[in-house]
Amino acid sequence: MKRLFIILFSVLLLHECSKRLPATEANETISQPHYDTMAVDSFSNGAVSVDVARQIRMSSQKYKDSVKQALKVQQEEKRIKDEVDKEKKKTEEEKNKNTEKPLKESNQ
């Protein structure tokens, strides 16, 4: 009886283990992230050495400094232009006042 039970159990076990389930693509969902997940190894093509990283940081600082300098120059030019415009307005007002005074005097 024990032998029969062991034989049946072995046959059943072998039968169940030998079944292959078909691979369905419906069960697998492929989700691709919207960003790059590739790891960059220090020896790979995309890796940056310490010296190159330092140069990049220095050049970016130089770029930022040059942008600041350009903004300062632009603001200075704008300030000078505004002063020139104010001076022009003052001279025009003075001319208008000077031309109006003789007209008033002649009318009286």
PDB file of N, CA and C in Angstrom:
ATOM      1  N   MET A   1       0.821  -1.182   0.000  1.00  0.00           N
ATOM      2  CA  MET A   1       0.000   0.000   0.000  1.00  0.00           C
ATOM      3  C   MET A   1       0.873   1.257   0.000  1.00  0.00           C
ATOM      4  N   LYS A   2       1.919   1.255   0.791  1.00  0.00           N
ATOM      5  CA  LYS A   2       2.803   2.409   0.837  1.00  0.00           C
ATOM      6  C   LYS A   2       3.485   2.611  -0.509  1.00  0.00           C
ATOM      7  N   ARG A   3       3.867   1.479  -1.128  1.00  0.00           N
ATOM      8  CA  ARG A   3       4.534   1.575  -2.425  1.00  0.00           C
ATOM      9  C   ARG A   3       3.584   2.162  -3.474  1.00  0.00           C
ATOM     10  N   LEU A   4       2.369   1.745  -3.439  1.00  0.00           N
ATOM     11  CA  LEU A   4       1.392   2.264  -4.390  1.00  0.00           C
ATOM     12  C   LEU A   4       1.170   3.761  -4.183  1.00  0.00           C
ATOM     13  N   PHE A   5       1.105   4.176  -2.947  1.00  0.00           N
ATOM     14  CA  PHE A   5       0.935   5.587  -2.625  1.00  0.00           C
ATOM     15  C   PHE A   5       2.144   6.397  -3.096  1.00  0.00           C
ATOM     16  N   ILE A   6       3.331   5.889  -2.872  1.00  0.00           N
ATOM     17  CA  ILE A   6       4.555   6.570  -3.289  1.00  0.00           C
ATOM     18  C   ILE A   6       4.633   6.639  -4.810  1.00  0.00           C
ATOM     19  N   ILE A   7       4.261   5.576  -5.484  1.00  0.00           N
ATOM     20  CA  ILE A   7       4.296   5.566  -6.953  1.00  0.00           C
ATOM     21  C   ILE A   7       3.271   6.561  -7.507  1.00  0.00           C
ATOM     22  N   LEU A   8       2.061   6.562  -6.981  1.00  0.00           N
ATOM     23  CA  LEU A   8       1.039   7.506  -7.444  1.00  0.00           C
ATOM     24  C   LEU A   8       1.462   8.965  -7.170  1.00  0.00           C
ATOM     25  N   PHE A   9       2.003   9.177  -6.021  1.00  0.00           N
ATOM     26  CA  PHE A   9       2.454  10.533  -5.679  1.00  0.00           C
ATOM     27  C   PHE A   9       3.580  10.981  -6.607  1.00  0.00           C
ATOM     28  N   SER A  10       4.504  10.081  -6.908  1.00  0.00           N
ATOM     29  CA  SER A  10       5.623  10.402  -7.814  1.00  0.00           C
ATOM     30  C   SER A  10       5.126  10.682  -9.223  1.00  0.00           C
ATOM     31  N   VAL A  11       4.193   9.870  -9.712  1.00  0.00           N
ATOM     32  CA  VAL A  11       3.656  10.068 -11.053  1.00  0.00           C
ATOM     33  C   VAL A  11       2.895  11.397 -11.116  1.00  0.00           C
ATOM     34  N   LEU A  12       2.095  11.656 -10.117  1.00  0.00           N
ATOM     35  CA  LEU A  12       1.349  12.912 -10.068  1.00  0.00           C
ATOM     36  C   LEU A  12       2.287  14.124 -10.009  1.00  0.00           C
ATOM     37  N   LEU A  13       3.316  14.013  -9.211  1.00  0.00           N
ATOM     38  CA  LEU A  13       4.283  15.102  -9.086  1.00  0.00           C
ATOM     39  C   LEU A  13       5.014  15.331 -10.403  1.00  0.00           C
ATOM     40  N   LEU A  14       5.452  14.291 -11.051  1.00  0.00           N
ATOM     41  CA  LEU A  14       6.136  14.417 -12.335  1.00  0.00           C
ATOM     42  C   LEU A  14       5.200  14.977 -13.410  1.00  0.00           C
ATOM     43  N   HIS A  15       3.968  14.547 -13.372  1.00  0.00           N
ATOM     44  CA  HIS A  15       2.993  15.023 -14.350  1.00  0.00           C
ATOM     45  C   HIS A  15       2.730  16.523 -14.187  1.00  0.00           C
ATOM     46  N   GLU A  16       2.581  16.987 -12.955  1.00  0.00           N
ATOM     47  CA  GLU A  16       2.297  18.402 -12.697  1.00  0.00           C
ATOM     48  C   GLU A  16       3.513  19.276 -12.976  1.00  0.00           C
ATOM     49  N   CYS A  17       4.672  18.775 -12.705  1.00  0.00           N
ATOM     50  CA  CYS A  17       5.886  19.574 -12.917  1.00  0.00           C
ATOM     51  C   CYS A  17       6.251  19.660 -14.393  1.00  0.00           C
ATOM     52  N   SER A  18       5.829  18.699 -15.164  1.00  0.00           N
ATOM     53  CA  SER A  18       6.200  18.706 -16.573  1.00  0.00           C
ATOM     54  C   SER A  18       5.301  19.613 -17.408  1.00  0.00           C
ATOM     55  N   LYS A  19       4.212  20.093 -16.862  1.00  0.00           N
ATOM     56  CA  LYS A  19       3.324  20.982 -17.608  1.00  0.00           C
ATOM     57  C   LYS A  19       4.005  22.333 -17.801  1.00  0.00           C
ATOM     58  N   ARG A  20       3.943  22.808 -19.022  1.00  0.00           N
ATOM     59  CA  ARG A  20       4.531  24.116 -19.305  1.00  0.00           C
ATOM     60  C   ARG A  20       3.386  25.104 -19.542  1.00  0.00           C
ATOM     61  N   LEU A  21       3.482  26.198 -18.875  1.00  0.00           N
ATOM     62  CA  LEU A  21       2.470  27.234 -19.046  1.00  0.00           C
ATOM     63  C   LEU A  21       2.892  28.137 -20.203  1.00  0.00           C
ATOM     64  N   PRO A  22       1.950  28.440 -21.083  1.00  0.00           N
ATOM     65  CA  PRO A  22       2.307  29.326 -22.198  1.00  0.00           C
ATOM     66  C   PRO A  22       2.584  30.745 -21.676  1.00  0.00           C
ATOM     67  N   ALA A  23       3.611  31.342 -22.226  1.00  0.00           N
ATOM     68  CA  ALA A  23       3.969  32.711 -21.825  1.00  0.00           C
ATOM     69  C   ALA A  23       3.056  33.676 -22.566  1.00  0.00           C
ATOM     70  N   THR A  24       2.259  34.379 -21.831  1.00  0.00           N
ATOM     71  CA  THR A  24       1.342  35.342 -22.442  1.00  0.00           C
ATOM     72  C   THR A  24       1.885  36.749 -22.216  1.00  0.00           C
ATOM     73  N   GLU A  25       1.763  37.548 -23.221  1.00  0.00           N
ATOM     74  CA  GLU A  25       2.235  38.922 -23.108  1.00  0.00           C
ATOM     75  C   GLU A  25       1.230  39.799 -22.374  1.00  0.00           C
ATOM     76  N   ALA A  26       0.029  39.306 -22.228  1.00  0.00           N
ATOM     77  CA  ALA A  26      -0.989  40.088 -21.535  1.00  0.00           C
ATOM     78  C   ALA A  26      -0.662  40.203 -20.054  1.00  0.00           C
ATOM     79  N   ASN A  27      -0.005  39.207 -19.500  1.00  0.00           N
ATOM     80  CA  ASN A  27       0.329  39.234 -18.081  1.00  0.00           C
ATOM     81  C   ASN A  27       1.491  40.180 -17.801  1.00  0.00           C
ATOM     82  N   GLU A  28       2.344  40.357 -18.780  1.00  0.00           N
ATOM     83  CA  GLU A  28       3.505  41.208 -18.582  1.00  0.00           C
ATOM     84  C   GLU A  28       3.185  42.625 -19.039  1.00  0.00           C
ATOM     85  N   THR A  29       3.406  43.559 -18.179  1.00  0.00           N
ATOM     86  CA  THR A  29       3.232  44.954 -18.552  1.00  0.00           C
ATOM     87  C   THR A  29       4.606  45.611 -18.548  1.00  0.00           C
ATOM     88  N   ILE A  30       4.915  46.217 -19.650  1.00  0.00           N
ATOM     89  CA  ILE A  30       6.210  46.874 -19.763  1.00  0.00           C
ATOM     90  C   ILE A  30       5.986  48.361 -19.523  1.00  0.00           C
ATOM     91  N   SER A  31       6.605  48.830 -18.493  1.00  0.00           N
ATOM     92  CA  SER A  31       6.500  50.257 -18.205  1.00  0.00           C
ATOM     93  C   SER A  31       7.875  50.871 -18.369  1.00  0.00           C
ATOM     94  N   GLN A  32       7.945  51.860 -19.216  1.00  0.00           N
ATOM     95  CA  GLN A  32       9.210  52.532 -19.442  1.00  0.00           C
ATOM     96  C   GLN A  32       9.173  53.886 -18.744  1.00  0.00           C
ATOM     97  N   PRO A  33      10.136  54.143 -17.901  1.00  0.00           N
ATOM     98  CA  PRO A  33      10.153  55.437 -17.223  1.00  0.00           C
ATOM     99  C   PRO A  33      10.472  56.559 -18.202  1.00  0.00           C
ATOM    100  N   HIS A  34      10.083  57.770 -17.868  1.00  0.00           N
ATOM    101  CA  HIS A  34      10.290  58.915 -18.741  1.00  0.00           C
ATOM    102  C   HIS A  34      11.689  59.507 -18.603  1.00  0.00           C
ATOM    103  N   TYR A  35      12.533  58.889 -17.818  1.00  0.00           N
ATOM    104  CA  TYR A  35      13.891  59.374 -17.646  1.00  0.00           C
ATOM    105  C   TYR A  35      14.872  58.239 -17.917  1.00  0.00           C
ATOM    106  N   ASP A  36      16.125  58.588 -18.044  1.00  0.00           N
ATOM    107  CA  ASP A  36      17.160  57.616 -18.357  1.00  0.00           C
ATOM    108  C   ASP A  36      17.562  56.890 -17.076  1.00  0.00           C
ATOM    109  N   THR A  37      17.443  55.573 -17.066  1.00  0.00           N
ATOM    110  CA  THR A  37      17.774  54.802 -15.873  1.00  0.00           C
ATOM    111  C   THR A  37      19.106  54.094 -15.995  1.00  0.00           C
ATOM    112  N   MET A  38      19.823  54.355 -17.063  1.00  0.00           N
ATOM    113  CA  MET A  38      21.086  53.664 -17.271  1.00  0.00           C
ATOM    114  C   MET A  38      22.136  54.187 -16.290  1.00  0.00           C
ATOM    115  N   ALA A  39      22.758  53.275 -15.593  1.00  0.00           N
ATOM    116  CA  ALA A  39      23.800  53.655 -14.663  1.00  0.00           C
ATOM    117  C   ALA A  39      25.074  53.955 -15.437  1.00  0.00           C
ATOM    118  N   VAL A  40      25.785  54.980 -14.998  1.00  0.00           N
ATOM    119  CA  VAL A  40      27.030  55.341 -15.663  1.00  0.00           C
ATOM    120  C   VAL A  40      28.173  54.872 -14.784  1.00  0.00           C
ATOM    121  N   ASP A  41      28.935  53.954 -15.315  1.00  0.00           N
ATOM    122  CA  ASP A  41      30.086  53.425 -14.607  1.00  0.00           C
ATOM    123  C   ASP A  41      31.244  54.396 -14.773  1.00  0.00           C
ATOM    124  N   SER A  42      32.171  54.382 -13.839  1.00  0.00           N
ATOM    125  CA  SER A  42      33.280  55.319 -13.922  1.00  0.00           C
ATOM    126  C   SER A  42      34.206  55.013 -15.092  1.00  0.00           C
ATOM    127  N   PHE A  43      34.101  53.838 -15.686  1.00  0.00           N
ATOM    128  CA  PHE A  43      34.937  53.492 -16.829  1.00  0.00           C
ATOM    129  C   PHE A  43      34.144  53.440 -18.129  1.00  0.00           C
ATOM    130  N   SER A  44      32.898  53.822 -18.101  1.00  0.00           N
ATOM    131  CA  SER A  44      32.081  53.740 -19.303  1.00  0.00           C
ATOM    132  C   SER A  44      32.265  54.989 -20.163  1.00  0.00           C
ATOM    133  N   ASN A  45      31.641  54.992 -21.320  1.00  0.00           N
ATOM    134  CA  ASN A  45      31.792  56.096 -22.262  1.00  0.00           C
ATOM    135  C   ASN A  45      31.224  57.403 -21.729  1.00  0.00           C
ATOM    136  N   GLY A  46      30.147  57.358 -20.970  1.00  0.00           N
ATOM    137  CA  GLY A  46      29.507  58.578 -20.487  1.00  0.00           C
ATOM    138  C   GLY A  46      30.091  59.126 -19.208  1.00  0.00           C
ATOM    139  N   ALA A  47      31.071  58.452 -18.653  1.00  0.00           N
ATOM    140  CA  ALA A  47      31.642  58.883 -17.384  1.00  0.00           C
ATOM    141  C   ALA A  47      32.520  60.120 -17.597  1.00  0.00           C
ATOM    142  N   VAL A  48      32.587  60.956 -16.567  1.00  0.00           N
ATOM    143  CA  VAL A  48      33.369  62.179 -16.635  1.00  0.00           C
ATOM    144  C   VAL A  48      34.449  62.102 -15.561  1.00  0.00           C
ATOM    145  N   SER A  49      35.675  62.378 -15.964  1.00  0.00           N
ATOM    146  CA  SER A  49      36.762  62.328 -14.988  1.00  0.00           C
ATOM    147  C   SER A  49      36.687  63.535 -14.069  1.00  0.00           C
ATOM    148  N   VAL A  50      37.435  63.481 -12.995  1.00  0.00           N
ATOM    149  CA  VAL A  50      37.414  64.554 -12.001  1.00  0.00           C
ATOM    150  C   VAL A  50      37.940  65.848 -12.608  1.00  0.00           C
ATOM    151  N   ASP A  51      38.982  65.759 -13.419  1.00  0.00           N
ATOM    152  CA  ASP A  51      39.551  66.955 -14.041  1.00  0.00           C
ATOM    153  C   ASP A  51      38.568  67.606 -15.006  1.00  0.00           C
ATOM    154  N   VAL A  52      37.901  66.791 -15.784  1.00  0.00           N
ATOM    155  CA  VAL A  52      36.928  67.323 -16.736  1.00  0.00           C
ATOM    156  C   VAL A  52      35.759  67.957 -15.993  1.00  0.00           C
ATOM    157  N   ALA A  53      35.311  67.326 -14.916  1.00  0.00           N
ATOM    158  CA  ALA A  53      34.211  67.887 -14.125  1.00  0.00           C
ATOM    159  C   ALA A  53      34.623  69.234 -13.535  1.00  0.00           C
ATOM    160  N   ARG A  54      35.875  69.346 -13.078  1.00  0.00           N
ATOM    161  CA  ARG A  54      36.375  70.602 -12.531  1.00  0.00           C
ATOM    162  C   ARG A  54      36.396  71.685 -13.610  1.00  0.00           C
ATOM    163  N   GLN A  55      36.830  71.329 -14.805  1.00  0.00           N
ATOM    164  CA  GLN A  55      36.859  72.290 -15.905  1.00  0.00           C
ATOM    165  C   GLN A  55      35.444  72.736 -16.272  1.00  0.00           C
ATOM    166  N   ILE A  56      34.510  71.813 -16.241  1.00  0.00           N
ATOM    167  CA  ILE A  56      33.119  72.156 -16.543  1.00  0.00           C
ATOM    168  C   ILE A  56      32.587  73.136 -15.513  1.00  0.00           C
ATOM    169  N   ARG A  57      32.866  72.866 -14.238  1.00  0.00           N
ATOM    170  CA  ARG A  57      32.400  73.777 -13.190  1.00  0.00           C
ATOM    171  C   ARG A  57      33.043  75.157 -13.334  1.00  0.00           C
ATOM    172  N   MET A  58      34.332  75.183 -13.659  1.00  0.00           N
ATOM    173  CA  MET A  58      35.027  76.460 -13.822  1.00  0.00           C
ATOM    174  C   MET A  58      34.481  77.225 -15.014  1.00  0.00           C
ATOM    175  N   SER A  59      34.254  76.527 -16.125  1.00  0.00           N
ATOM    176  CA  SER A  59      33.746  77.212 -17.306  1.00  0.00           C
ATOM    177  C   SER A  59      32.324  77.700 -17.076  1.00  0.00           C
ATOM    178  N   SER A  60      31.536  76.934 -16.334  1.00  0.00           N
ATOM    179  CA  SER A  60      30.179  77.395 -16.065  1.00  0.00           C
ATOM    180  C   SER A  60      30.210  78.619 -15.156  1.00  0.00           C
ATOM    181  N   GLN A  61      31.167  78.672 -14.219  1.00  0.00           N
ATOM    182  CA  GLN A  61      31.296  79.853 -13.363  1.00  0.00           C
ATOM    183  C   GLN A  61      31.735  81.053 -14.197  1.00  0.00           C
ATOM    184  N   LYS A  62      32.658  80.831 -15.139  1.00  0.00           N
ATOM    185  CA  LYS A  62      33.082  81.920 -16.027  1.00  0.00           C
ATOM    186  C   LYS A  62      31.900  82.415 -16.855  1.00  0.00           C
ATOM    187  N   TYR A  63      31.095  81.488 -17.319  1.00  0.00           N
ATOM    188  CA  TYR A  63      29.914  81.866 -18.102  1.00  0.00           C
ATOM    189  C   TYR A  63      28.961  82.700 -17.262  1.00  0.00           C
ATOM    190  N   LYS A  64      28.721  82.264 -16.033  1.00  0.00           N
ATOM    191  CA  LYS A  64      27.823  83.014 -15.153  1.00  0.00           C
ATOM    192  C   LYS A  64      28.381  84.409 -14.888  1.00  0.00           C
ATOM    193  N   ASP A  65      29.714  84.485 -14.678  1.00  0.00           N
ATOM    194  CA  ASP A  65      30.324  85.788 -14.443  1.00  0.00           C
ATOM    195  C   ASP A  65      30.197  86.684 -15.666  1.00  0.00           C
ATOM    196  N   SER A  66      30.387  86.113 -16.844  1.00  0.00           N
ATOM    197  CA  SER A  66      30.280  86.924 -18.057  1.00  0.00           C
ATOM    198  C   SER A  66      28.847  87.407 -18.272  1.00  0.00           C
ATOM    199  N   VAL A  67      27.875  86.576 -17.920  1.00  0.00           N
ATOM    200  CA  VAL A  67      26.473  86.994 -18.030  1.00  0.00           C
ATOM    201  C   VAL A  67      26.187  88.138 -17.063  1.00  0.00           C
ATOM    202  N   LYS A  68      26.714  88.027 -15.836  1.00  0.00           N
ATOM    203  CA  LYS A  68      26.522  89.106 -14.864  1.00  0.00           C
ATOM    204  C   LYS A  68      27.157  90.395 -15.361  1.00  0.00           C
ATOM    205  N   GLN A  69      28.358  90.273 -15.927  1.00  0.00           N
ATOM    206  CA  GLN A  69      29.044  91.450 -16.439  1.00  0.00           C
ATOM    207  C   GLN A  69      28.259  92.080 -17.587  1.00  0.00           C
ATOM    208  N   ALA A  70      27.723  91.245 -18.470  1.00  0.00           N
ATOM    209  CA  ALA A  70      26.932  91.763 -19.587  1.00  0.00           C
ATOM    210  C   ALA A  70      25.680  92.473 -19.081  1.00  0.00           C
ATOM    211  N   LEU A  71      25.044  91.928 -18.050  1.00  0.00           N
ATOM    212  CA  LEU A  71      23.864  92.584 -17.474  1.00  0.00           C
ATOM    213  C   LEU A  71      24.229  93.931 -16.867  1.00  0.00           C
ATOM    214  N   LYS A  72      25.385  94.003 -16.196  1.00  0.00           N
ATOM    215  CA  LYS A  72      25.815  95.269 -15.614  1.00  0.00           C
ATOM    216  C   LYS A  72      26.048  96.308 -16.702  1.00  0.00           C
ATOM    217  N   VAL A  73      26.700  95.891 -17.783  1.00  0.00           N
ATOM    218  CA  VAL A  73      26.959  96.813 -18.884  1.00  0.00           C
ATOM    219  C   VAL A  73      25.641  97.282 -19.495  1.00  0.00           C
ATOM    220  N   GLN A  74      24.709  96.364 -19.653  1.00  0.00           N
ATOM    221  CA  GLN A  74      23.414  96.705 -20.229  1.00  0.00           C
ATOM    222  C   GLN A  74      22.660  97.690 -19.332  1.00  0.00           C
ATOM    223  N   GLN A  75      22.701  97.460 -18.028  1.00  0.00           N
ATOM    224  CA  GLN A  75      22.037  98.371 -17.103  1.00  0.00           C
ATOM    225  C   GLN A  75      22.695  99.749 -17.119  1.00  0.00           C
ATOM    226  N   GLU A  76      24.024  99.769 -17.223  1.00  0.00           N
ATOM    227  CA  GLU A  76      24.731 101.045 -17.272  1.00  0.00           C
ATOM    228  C   GLU A  76      24.365 101.822 -18.540  1.00  0.00           C
ATOM    229  N   GLU A  77      24.293 101.119 -19.667  1.00  0.00           N
ATOM    230  CA  GLU A  77      23.894 101.769 -20.913  1.00  0.00           C
ATOM    231  C   GLU A  77      22.478 102.324 -20.819  1.00  0.00           C
ATOM    232  N   LYS A  78      21.601 101.572 -20.187  1.00  0.00           N
ATOM    233  CA  LYS A  78      20.223 102.028 -20.028  1.00  0.00           C
ATOM    234  C   LYS A  78      20.166 103.263 -19.132  1.00  0.00           C
ATOM    235  N   ARG A  79      20.972 103.257 -18.071  1.00  0.00           N
ATOM    236  CA  ARG A  79      21.000 104.400 -17.153  1.00  0.00           C
ATOM    237  C   ARG A  79      21.511 105.654 -17.880  1.00  0.00           C
ATOM    238  N   ILE A  80      22.563 105.474 -18.674  1.00  0.00           N
ATOM    239  CA  ILE A  80      23.114 106.609 -19.419  1.00  0.00           C
ATOM    240  C   ILE A  80      22.099 107.136 -20.430  1.00  0.00           C
ATOM    241  N   LYS A  81      21.420 106.226 -21.107  1.00  0.00           N
ATOM    242  CA  LYS A  81      20.406 106.625 -22.078  1.00  0.00           C
ATOM    243  C   LYS A  81      19.281 107.400 -21.402  1.00  0.00           C
ATOM    244  N   ASP A  82      18.853 106.935 -20.227  1.00  0.00           N
ATOM    245  CA  ASP A  82      17.803 107.643 -19.490  1.00  0.00           C
ATOM    246  C   ASP A  82      18.257 109.049 -19.094  1.00  0.00           C
ATOM    247  N   GLU A  83      19.519 109.177 -18.661  1.00  0.00           N
ATOM    248  CA  GLU A  83      20.034 110.495 -18.285  1.00  0.00           C
ATOM    249  C   GLU A  83      20.077 111.429 -19.490  1.00  0.00           C
ATOM    250  N   VAL A  84      20.493 110.900 -20.637  1.00  0.00           N
ATOM    251  CA  VAL A  84      20.536 111.713 -21.853  1.00  0.00           C
ATOM    252  C   VAL A  84      19.129 112.162 -22.235  1.00  0.00           C
ATOM    253  N   ASP A  85      18.167 111.247 -22.133  1.00  0.00           N
ATOM    254  CA  ASP A  85      16.778 111.604 -22.437  1.00  0.00           C
ATOM    255  C   ASP A  85      16.267 112.687 -21.489  1.00  0.00           C
ATOM    256  N   LYS A  86      16.622 112.599 -20.218  1.00  0.00           N
ATOM    257  CA  LYS A  86      16.194 113.619 -19.247  1.00  0.00           C
ATOM    258  C   LYS A  86      16.804 114.975 -19.582  1.00  0.00           C
ATOM    259  N   GLU A  87      18.072 114.943 -19.969  1.00  0.00           N
ATOM    260  CA  GLU A  87      18.735 116.196 -20.339  1.00  0.00           C
ATOM    261  C   GLU A  87      18.079 116.819 -21.570  1.00  0.00           C
ATOM    262  N   LYS A  88      17.729 115.985 -22.548  1.00  0.00           N
ATOM    263  CA  LYS A  88      17.058 116.485 -23.739  1.00  0.00           C
ATOM    264  C   LYS A  88      15.721 117.117 -23.381  1.00  0.00           C
ATOM    265  N   LYS A  89      14.993 116.469 -22.504  1.00  0.00           N
ATOM    266  CA  LYS A  89      13.694 117.009 -22.088  1.00  0.00           C
ATOM    267  C   LYS A  89      13.865 118.343 -21.373  1.00  0.00           C
ATOM    268  N   LYS A  90      14.893 118.428 -20.530  1.00  0.00           N
ATOM    269  CA  LYS A  90      15.129 119.679 -19.811  1.00  0.00           C
ATOM    270  C   LYS A  90      15.463 120.809 -20.773  1.00  0.00           C
ATOM    271  N   THR A  91      16.327 120.512 -21.743  1.00  0.00           N
ATOM    272  CA  THR A  91      16.698 121.555 -22.700  1.00  0.00           C
ATOM    273  C   THR A  91      15.495 121.974 -23.551  1.00  0.00           C
ATOM    274  N   GLU A  92      14.652 121.022 -23.917  1.00  0.00           N
ATOM    275  CA  GLU A  92      13.446 121.355 -24.686  1.00  0.00           C
ATOM    276  C   GLU A  92      12.497 122.216 -23.862  1.00  0.00           C
ATOM    277  N   GLU A  93      12.357 121.887 -22.587  1.00  0.00           N
ATOM    278  CA  GLU A  93      11.485 122.684 -21.713  1.00  0.00           C
ATOM    279  C   GLU A  93      12.029 124.099 -21.553  1.00  0.00           C
ATOM    280  N   GLU A  94      13.345 124.201 -21.406  1.00  0.00           N
ATOM    281  CA  GLU A  94      13.941 125.529 -21.268  1.00  0.00           C
ATOM    282  C   GLU A  94      13.755 126.350 -22.545  1.00  0.00           C
ATOM    283  N   LYS A  95      13.899 125.699 -23.681  1.00  0.00           N
ATOM    284  CA  LYS A  95      13.693 126.396 -24.944  1.00  0.00           C
ATOM    285  C   LYS A  95      12.252 126.871 -25.062  1.00  0.00           C
ATOM    286  N   ASN A  96      11.335 125.993 -24.672  1.00  0.00           N
ATOM    287  CA  ASN A  96       9.916 126.362 -24.721  1.00  0.00           C
ATOM    288  C   ASN A  96       9.624 127.531 -23.788  1.00  0.00           C
ATOM    289  N   LYS A  97      10.229 127.526 -22.606  1.00  0.00           N
ATOM    290  CA  LYS A  97      10.015 128.617 -21.656  1.00  0.00           C
ATOM    291  C   LYS A  97      10.607 129.921 -22.203  1.00  0.00           C
ATOM    292  N   ASN A  98      11.788 129.790 -22.790  1.00  0.00           N
ATOM    293  CA  ASN A  98      12.438 130.986 -23.336  1.00  0.00           C
ATOM    294  C   ASN A  98      11.648 131.571 -24.507  1.00  0.00           C
ATOM    295  N   THR A  99      11.065 130.719 -25.325  1.00  0.00           N
ATOM    296  CA  THR A  99      10.283 131.221 -26.457  1.00  0.00           C
ATOM    297  C   THR A  99       8.937 131.759 -26.004  1.00  0.00           C
ATOM    298  N   GLU A 100       8.388 131.230 -24.944  1.00  0.00           N
ATOM    299  CA  GLU A 100       7.101 131.700 -24.439  1.00  0.00           C
ATOM    300  C   GLU A 100       7.237 133.058 -23.742  1.00  0.00           C
ATOM    301  N   LYS A 101       8.341 133.298 -23.057  1.00  0.00           N
ATOM    302  CA  LYS A 101       8.520 134.562 -22.335  1.00  0.00           C
ATOM    303  C   LYS A 101       8.534 135.755 -23.287  1.00  0.00           C
ATOM    304  N   PRO A 102       9.284 135.714 -24.368  1.00  0.00           N
ATOM    305  CA  PRO A 102       9.243 136.882 -25.274  1.00  0.00           C
ATOM    306  C   PRO A 102       7.880 137.071 -25.901  1.00  0.00           C
ATOM    307  N   LEU A 103       7.160 135.979 -26.165  1.00  0.00           N
ATOM    308  CA  LEU A 103       5.819 136.118 -26.723  1.00  0.00           C
ATOM    309  C   LEU A 103       4.892 136.791 -25.730  1.00  0.00           C
ATOM    310  N   LYS A 104       5.011 136.473 -24.479  1.00  0.00           N
ATOM    311  CA  LYS A 104       4.167 137.077 -23.445  1.00  0.00           C
ATOM    312  C   LYS A 104       4.511 138.557 -23.291  1.00  0.00           C
ATOM    313  N   GLU A 105       5.795 138.860 -23.337  1.00  0.00           N
ATOM    314  CA  GLU A 105       6.210 140.250 -23.188  1.00  0.00           C
ATOM    315  C   GLU A 105       5.745 141.098 -24.356  1.00  0.00           C
ATOM    316  N   SER A 106       5.787 140.531 -25.540  1.00  0.00           N
ATOM    317  CA  SER A 106       5.385 141.296 -26.734  1.00  0.00           C
ATOM    318  C   SER A 106       3.872 141.501 -26.764  1.00  0.00           C
ATOM    319  N   ASN A 107       3.114 140.566 -26.219  1.00  0.00           N
ATOM    320  CA  ASN A 107       1.650 140.694 -26.176  1.00  0.00           C
ATOM    321  C   ASN A 107       1.208 141.739 -25.181  1.00  0.00           C
ATOM    322  N   GLN A 108       1.975 142.015 -24.191  1.00  0.00           N
ATOM    323  CA  GLN A 108       1.565 142.983 -23.177  1.00  0.00           C
ATOM    324  C   GLN A 108       1.847 144.325 -23.635  1.00  0.00           C
TER     325      GLN A 108
END
